[in-house]
């Protein structure tokens, strides 16, 4: 059922596309896509100076033998420190699509998806958005709101709510779906998702 923002039923029902919300879930595809997403967030800028960049003395720290420990040559030596690197890697589009649909299927099986009529907010009001989510019984933790297109007022209303994330359907990915406890989809988002999979 599609709900109104006051939590009552609008009388409209949506039929979910089985190619998006009813696939055979592939846990390994979800794992790979989540790992890729998290890897792509890493800056990879950690670095330690190598021996050519250190300004230490070249004096030998201690005698070669008889010290009771490992051999040491120079204070400059720092062989195993991190170097700048890219953690990014690529995945096939079909695998990423399978992972996204698998995550959506899990949410559909858990009855964790709520459909709501399109609505607009005249001004950014955090309290107003909180009342809407409470009326929809979306839960208190990790709520993902997916809009068909950008809405600055809804986005700004969610900024002070650490447990609410508002994104557009273009920004949806496996990690945000899997990380959410419940999803609030604006009616029409499911059609965009279906059109992308059926292309």
Tab-separated table of C-alpha atoms in Angstrom:
chain	number	residue	atom	x	y	z
A	1	UNK	CA	0.000	0.000	0.000
A	2	UNK	CA	1.004	3.603	-0.675
A	3	UNK	CA	0.627	5.715	2.465
A	4	UNK	CA	-0.111	9.387	2.937
A	5	UNK	CA	2.323	11.454	5.008
A	6	UNK	CA	-0.080	11.200	7.978
A	7	UNK	CA	0.310	7.406	7.938
A	8	UNK	CA	-3.120	6.584	6.524
A	9	UNK	CA	-3.566	4.531	3.363
A	10	UNK	CA	-4.102	6.479	0.155
A	11	UNK	CA	-6.032	3.640	-1.483
A	12	UNK	CA	-3.326	3.045	-4.061
A	13	UNK	CA	-1.231	-0.101	-4.131
A	14	UNK	CA	2.011	-0.790	-5.976
A	15	UNK	CA	3.086	-4.106	-7.454
A	16	UNK	CA	6.820	-4.587	-7.067
A	17	UNK	CA	8.848	-5.745	-10.062
A	18	UNK	CA	10.224	-9.236	-9.401
A	19	UNK	CA	13.374	-8.391	-11.376
A	20	UNK	CA	14.193	-5.737	-8.760
A	21	UNK	CA	12.511	-6.792	-5.508
A	22	UNK	CA	12.111	-10.549	-6.043
A	23	UNK	CA	15.419	-11.926	-7.337
A	24	UNK	CA	17.356	-14.841	-5.852
A	25	UNK	CA	19.621	-12.914	-3.428
A	26	UNK	CA	23.351	-13.298	-4.058
A	27	UNK	CA	25.232	-12.633	-0.808
A	28	UNK	CA	28.649	-12.669	-2.453
A	29	UNK	CA	27.609	-9.990	-4.964
A	30	UNK	CA	26.408	-7.825	-2.062
A	31	UNK	CA	29.712	-8.415	-0.256
A	32	UNK	CA	31.795	-7.406	-3.290
A	33	UNK	CA	29.749	-4.269	-3.969
A	34	UNK	CA	29.882	-3.148	-0.322
A	35	UNK	CA	33.662	-3.746	-0.170
A	36	UNK	CA	34.091	-1.734	-3.384
A	37	UNK	CA	31.975	1.137	-2.035
A	38	UNK	CA	33.957	1.294	1.217
A	39	UNK	CA	37.285	0.964	-0.615
A	40	UNK	CA	36.345	3.843	-2.900
A	41	UNK	CA	35.752	6.055	0.141
A	42	UNK	CA	39.349	5.643	1.327
A	43	UNK	CA	41.717	8.507	0.642
A	44	UNK	CA	44.846	6.374	0.531
A	45	UNK	CA	47.071	9.318	1.526
A	46	UNK	CA	48.808	7.726	4.559
A	47	UNK	CA	52.581	8.013	4.136
A	48	UNK	CA	55.780	7.713	6.133
A	49	UNK	CA	59.089	9.173	5.028
A	50	UNK	CA	61.552	6.752	3.451
A	51	UNK	CA	65.282	6.836	4.183
A	52	UNK	CA	65.963	9.383	1.429
A	53	UNK	CA	63.557	11.857	3.089
A	54	UNK	CA	64.752	11.447	6.685
A	55	UNK	CA	67.219	13.958	8.131
A	56	UNK	CA	68.747	11.615	10.734
A	57	UNK	CA	72.439	11.005	11.161
A	58	UNK	CA	73.933	8.102	9.231
A	59	UNK	CA	75.887	7.000	12.306
A	60	UNK	CA	75.541	3.306	13.092
A	61	UNK	CA	73.305	2.884	16.127
A	62	UNK	CA	75.299	0.107	17.804
A	63	UNK	CA	77.833	-2.529	17.070
A	64	UNK	CA	77.044	-5.194	14.505
A	65	UNK	CA	77.259	-8.191	16.827
A	66	UNK	CA	77.033	-8.846	20.515
A	67	UNK	CA	74.272	-6.381	21.345
A	68	UNK	CA	71.778	-9.119	22.143
A	69	UNK	CA	69.214	-7.937	19.580
A	70	UNK	CA	68.652	-7.421	15.908
A	71	UNK	CA	71.215	-5.675	13.695
A	72	UNK	CA	70.660	-1.956	13.141
A	73	UNK	CA	72.380	0.102	10.498
A	74	UNK	CA	70.830	3.561	10.344
A	75	UNK	CA	68.137	5.619	12.063
A	76	UNK	CA	66.868	6.513	8.597
A	77	UNK	CA	65.681	3.024	7.784
A	78	UNK	CA	61.892	2.830	7.666
A	79	UNK	CA	61.090	0.147	5.143
A	80	UNK	CA	57.599	-0.931	6.145
A	81	UNK	CA	55.710	2.344	6.506
A	82	UNK	CA	52.578	3.063	4.421
A	83	UNK	CA	52.851	4.667	0.999
A	84	UNK	CA	50.124	6.618	-0.883
A	85	UNK	CA	47.987	4.228	-2.888
A	86	UNK	CA	44.588	3.919	-4.586
A	87	UNK	CA	42.222	1.422	-3.001
A	88	UNK	CA	39.674	1.709	-5.810
A	89	UNK	CA	38.747	-1.292	-7.929
A	90	UNK	CA	36.109	-1.991	-10.572
A	91	UNK	CA	33.159	-4.358	-10.724
A	92	UNK	CA	31.012	-5.369	-13.688
A	93	UNK	CA	27.757	-3.456	-14.135
A	94	UNK	CA	25.728	-6.685	-14.118
A	95	UNK	CA	27.255	-7.757	-10.802
A	96	UNK	CA	26.571	-4.353	-9.248
A	97	UNK	CA	22.980	-4.495	-10.508
A	98	UNK	CA	22.561	-7.998	-9.058
A	99	UNK	CA	23.958	-6.818	-5.712
A	100	UNK	CA	21.581	-3.834	-5.597
A	101	UNK	CA	18.552	-5.977	-6.490
A	102	UNK	CA	19.611	-8.614	-3.933
A	103	UNK	CA	19.751	-5.964	-1.191
A	104	UNK	CA	16.325	-4.603	-2.223
A	105	UNK	CA	14.919	-8.148	-2.248
A	106	UNK	CA	16.091	-8.694	1.329
A	107	UNK	CA	14.418	-5.447	2.385
A	108	UNK	CA	11.171	-6.481	0.635
A	109	UNK	CA	11.259	-9.898	2.342
A	110	UNK	CA	11.728	-8.191	5.722
A	111	UNK	CA	8.767	-5.842	5.033
A	112	UNK	CA	11.204	-2.999	5.634
A	113	UNK	CA	10.034	-0.890	2.653
A	114	UNK	CA	7.378	1.806	3.080
A	115	UNK	CA	5.827	3.560	0.090
A	116	UNK	CA	4.536	7.094	0.523
A	117	UNK	CA	2.795	9.554	-1.772
A	118	UNK	CA	4.990	12.275	-3.279
A	119	UNK	CA	5.125	15.258	-0.944
A	120	UNK	CA	6.892	18.592	-0.779
A	121	UNK	CA	8.070	20.751	2.097
A	122	UNK	CA	7.683	24.512	1.840
A	123	UNK	CA	10.701	25.130	4.076
A	124	UNK	CA	13.369	23.053	5.816
A	125	UNK	CA	11.685	21.837	9.029
A	126	UNK	CA	13.389	19.036	10.920
A	127	UNK	CA	10.448	18.606	13.303
A	128	UNK	CA	8.010	18.299	10.395
A	129	UNK	CA	10.083	15.544	8.772
A	130	UNK	CA	10.321	13.755	12.139
A	131	UNK	CA	6.522	13.809	12.474
A	132	UNK	CA	6.146	12.376	8.945
A	133	UNK	CA	8.548	9.508	9.658
A	134	UNK	CA	6.844	8.803	13.000
A	135	UNK	CA	3.430	8.706	11.278
A	136	UNK	CA	4.819	6.288	8.675
A	137	UNK	CA	6.226	4.086	11.512
A	138	UNK	CA	9.611	4.044	9.769
A	139	UNK	CA	11.442	3.314	13.033
A	140	UNK	CA	13.950	5.262	15.076
A	141	UNK	CA	17.257	4.014	13.633
A	142	UNK	CA	18.858	4.032	10.186
A	143	UNK	CA	15.989	5.230	8.006
A	144	UNK	CA	16.768	5.643	4.298
A	145	UNK	CA	14.480	8.022	2.372
A	146	UNK	CA	14.716	7.709	-1.416
A	147	UNK	CA	13.383	10.558	-3.577
A	148	UNK	CA	12.735	10.383	-7.336
A	149	UNK	CA	14.449	13.755	-7.756
A	150	UNK	CA	16.356	16.244	-5.636
A	151	UNK	CA	14.435	18.211	-3.015
A	152	UNK	CA	16.553	20.703	-1.080
A	153	UNK	CA	13.961	21.284	1.651
A	154	UNK	CA	13.575	17.571	2.467
A	155	UNK	CA	17.343	17.074	2.388
A	156	UNK	CA	17.996	20.090	4.640
A	157	UNK	CA	15.282	18.906	7.039
A	158	UNK	CA	17.161	15.646	7.557
A	159	UNK	CA	20.616	17.104	8.215
A	160	UNK	CA	20.151	17.259	12.006
A	161	UNK	CA	18.778	13.709	12.147
A	162	UNK	CA	21.801	11.380	12.373
A	163	UNK	CA	19.654	8.260	11.912
A	164	UNK	CA	17.916	9.549	8.742
A	165	UNK	CA	19.589	9.618	5.337
A	166	UNK	CA	17.885	11.273	2.345
A	167	UNK	CA	19.128	10.438	-1.162
A	168	UNK	CA	17.795	10.524	-4.705
A	169	UNK	CA	17.221	7.360	-6.706
A	170	UNK	CA	20.360	8.229	-8.735
A	171	UNK	CA	22.482	7.949	-5.564
A	172	UNK	CA	21.101	4.611	-4.365
A	173	UNK	CA	23.681	1.868	-3.882
A	174	UNK	CA	24.026	-1.530	-2.242
A	175	UNK	CA	25.780	-0.211	0.864
A	176	UNK	CA	23.126	2.389	1.736
A	177	UNK	CA	20.352	-0.180	1.180
A	178	UNK	CA	22.032	-2.886	3.283
A	179	UNK	CA	22.990	-0.408	6.006
A	180	UNK	CA	19.413	0.849	6.484
A	181	UNK	CA	16.950	-0.752	8.900
A	182	UNK	CA	13.983	0.600	6.944
A	183	UNK	CA	13.445	2.346	3.613
A	184	UNK	CA	10.901	5.019	2.751
A	185	UNK	CA	10.405	5.144	-1.016
A	186	UNK	CA	8.473	7.985	-2.621
A	187	UNK	CA	5.929	6.472	-5.026
A	188	UNK	CA	7.528	6.416	-8.485
A	189	UNK	CA	11.015	5.403	-7.331
A	190	UNK	CA	10.167	1.732	-7.914
A	191	UNK	CA	9.321	2.471	-11.565
A	192	UNK	CA	12.686	4.201	-12.125
A	193	UNK	CA	14.524	1.237	-10.577
A	194	UNK	CA	12.555	-1.214	-12.751
A	195	UNK	CA	13.242	0.767	-15.924
A	196	UNK	CA	16.989	0.693	-15.229
A	197	UNK	CA	17.082	-3.055	-14.669
A	198	UNK	CA	14.897	-3.840	-17.697
A	199	UNK	CA	16.940	-1.721	-20.092
